XYZ file of C-alpha atoms in Angstrom:
192
model
C 40.379 2.474 -112.061
C 41.083 1.368 -108.338
C 43.226 4.116 -107.565
C 40.770 6.834 -108.421
C 37.996 5.285 -105.815
C 37.328 7.961 -102.982
C 37.608 6.757 -99.394
C 33.778 7.633 -98.909
C 32.670 4.968 -101.241
C 35.258 2.467 -99.891
C 32.241 -0.045 -99.035
C 29.888 1.033 -101.378
C 32.083 1.088 -104.601
C 34.036 -2.278 -104.164
C 35.766 -3.374 -107.389
C 34.194 -6.548 -108.936
C 37.321 -8.232 -108.052
C 36.630 -8.190 -104.228
C 34.344 -11.164 -102.984
C 30.761 -10.742 -102.071
C 31.352 -11.651 -98.603
C 32.966 -8.486 -97.589
C 30.001 -6.402 -98.809
C 27.652 -8.631 -96.739
C 29.831 -8.086 -93.566
C 29.861 -4.336 -94.217
C 25.874 -4.308 -94.414
C 25.828 -6.318 -91.229
C 27.960 -4.213 -89.422
C 26.105 -1.038 -90.635
C 22.835 -2.645 -89.813
C 24.148 -3.660 -86.500
C 25.760 0.033 -85.847
C 22.355 1.239 -86.863
C 20.452 -1.087 -84.095
C 22.910 -0.042 -81.426
C 22.206 3.656 -82.301
C 18.611 2.902 -82.124
C 19.011 1.146 -78.841
C 21.026 3.661 -77.167
C 18.501 6.371 -78.387
C 15.922 4.283 -76.801
C 18.034 3.843 -73.664
C 18.896 7.632 -73.253
C 14.924 8.225 -73.832
C 14.139 5.731 -71.088
C 16.734 7.297 -68.857
C 15.480 10.695 -69.205
C 11.921 9.703 -69.038
C 13.016 7.922 -65.443
C 14.909 11.095 -64.568
C 11.823 13.363 -65.215
C 9.439 10.635 -63.414
C 11.777 10.646 -60.451
C 11.953 14.219 -60.396
C 8.108 14.653 -60.334
C 7.706 11.898 -57.798
C 10.195 13.745 -55.503
C 8.118 17.108 -56.208
C 5.080 15.207 -55.352
C 6.466 13.660 -52.263
C 7.855 17.055 -51.103
C 4.381 18.675 -51.851
C 2.608 15.933 -49.713
C 5.538 16.400 -46.983
C 5.017 20.198 -47.112
C 0.987 19.532 -46.876
C 1.451 17.064 -44.063
C 3.752 19.464 -42.135
C 1.302 22.196 -42.647
C -1.508 19.969 -41.509
C 0.515 18.834 -38.294
C 1.445 22.476 -37.589
C -2.335 23.617 -37.785
C -3.152 20.596 -35.202
C -0.495 21.438 -32.868
C -1.610 25.221 -33.009
C -5.175 23.980 -32.400
C -4.397 21.839 -29.588
C -1.968 24.571 -27.903
C -5.026 26.935 -28.424
C -7.289 24.646 -26.827
C -4.897 23.788 -23.977
C -4.406 27.443 -23.403
C -8.197 27.996 -23.495
C -8.872 25.095 -20.868
C -5.829 26.620 -18.502
C -7.650 29.932 -18.781
C -11.019 28.510 -17.942
C -9.376 26.521 -15.111
C -7.717 29.291 -13.559
C -10.783 31.396 -13.893
C -12.822 29.002 -12.247
C -10.471 28.302 -9.445
C -10.152 31.871 -8.800
C -14.046 32.347 -8.525
C -14.105 29.273 -6.225
C -11.361 30.701 -3.988
C -13.503 33.951 -3.894
C -16.540 32.120 -3.031
C -14.875 30.181 -0.242
C -13.433 33.260 1.272
C -16.681 35.038 1.263
C -18.144 32.057 3.100
C -15.450 31.813 5.522
C -15.768 35.656 6.118
C -19.495 35.211 6.645
C -18.948 32.319 8.885
C -16.217 34.074 11.174
C -18.414 37.111 11.426
C -21.573 34.720 12.453
C -19.107 32.950 14.979
C -18.087 36.270 16.475
C -21.590 37.913 16.511
C -22.736 34.587 18.276
C -19.853 34.701 20.838
C -20.531 38.369 21.384
C -24.270 37.578 21.911
C -23.536 34.804 24.451
C -20.930 37.225 26.360
C -23.596 39.886 26.531
C -26.181 37.233 27.792
C -23.736 35.951 30.527
C -22.996 39.790 31.575
C -26.681 40.295 32.014
C -27.370 37.004 33.944
C -23.984 38.108 36.129
C -25.631 41.570 36.689
C -29.132 40.340 37.378
C -27.707 37.573 40.103
C -25.557 40.342 41.657
C -28.392 42.709 41.849
C -30.726 40.199 43.197
C -30.168 38.877 46.795
C -32.609 35.667 46.436
C -30.715 34.960 43.336
C -27.089 35.042 44.962
C -28.419 32.921 47.836
C -29.688 30.469 45.302
C -26.282 30.512 43.748
C -24.461 29.561 46.740
C -26.947 26.856 47.455
C -26.378 25.511 43.949
C -22.670 25.635 44.494
C -22.867 23.970 48.036
C -25.125 21.461 46.517
C -22.648 20.481 43.551
C -19.895 20.526 46.133
C -21.860 18.194 48.475
C -22.717 16.079 45.335
C -19.253 15.556 44.112
C -18.272 14.939 47.870
C -20.834 12.098 47.998
C -19.656 10.647 44.736
C -16.051 10.586 46.037
C -17.228 9.055 49.263
C -18.989 6.599 47.485
C -15.988 5.791 45.150
C -13.960 5.315 48.255
C -16.519 3.043 49.803
C -16.718 0.850 46.647
C -13.026 0.803 46.125
C -12.530 -0.071 50.137
C -15.090 -2.836 49.786
C -13.329 -4.264 46.692
C -10.077 -4.231 48.288
C -11.730 -6.279 51.378
C -13.225 -8.377 48.965
C -9.854 -9.206 47.300
C -8.263 -9.490 51.180
C -10.990 -11.942 52.113
C -10.236 -13.999 49.013
C -6.601 -14.072 49.552
C -7.166 -14.985 53.224
C -9.562 -17.938 52.331
C -6.841 -19.123 49.435
C -4.364 -19.051 52.429
C -6.287 -20.878 54.542
C -7.127 -23.398 52.219
C -3.319 -24.002 51.338
C -2.756 -24.128 55.132
C -5.561 -26.911 55.664
C -4.158 -29.150 52.833
C -0.882 -28.573 54.254
C -2.043 -30.045 57.686
C -3.871 -32.850 55.894
C -0.833 -33.627 53.914
C 1.170 -33.721 57.032
C -1.276 -35.841 59.011
C -1.416 -38.371 56.162
C 2.267 -38.814 56.310
C 2.375 -39.577 59.903
């Protein structure tokens, strides 16, 4: 009878008195429910796949970043080492150049001092020879007198040239004044 039907077979064990449409809608509902469960399972599986793919991608990117950072660090270290090596070489080269320049300067100073000492010795020798030789002393006095006379002659010549130039300028001024006077006289005679 209808009262003894268990709840678990409510849809499957419908009495023949109920219409056929209730059974078909029940099947449709179960089919739809089954499709929904399959769709949800596929969606969950797809989400799980995407999550795993994203995690792997991030891991790969992280690995790439680590490799890139390591490469950059190695390049920076190599550049720094090269810079330091270049600086050391430049400092050594500068030090050696400075030492060479100091050495050259010392040799030059020594050479100049040696030349100066030699010249001083020669002058002293000449002076000693001149002082000891009566003839050379007389010759030196004559040379000095000749230099003085020559200088005096040059001064006289310069004075004479200056005086001649002054005379020429004065004569030119006098000539100009005479010409102006003559023109003035002619202009006055013309007016009369």
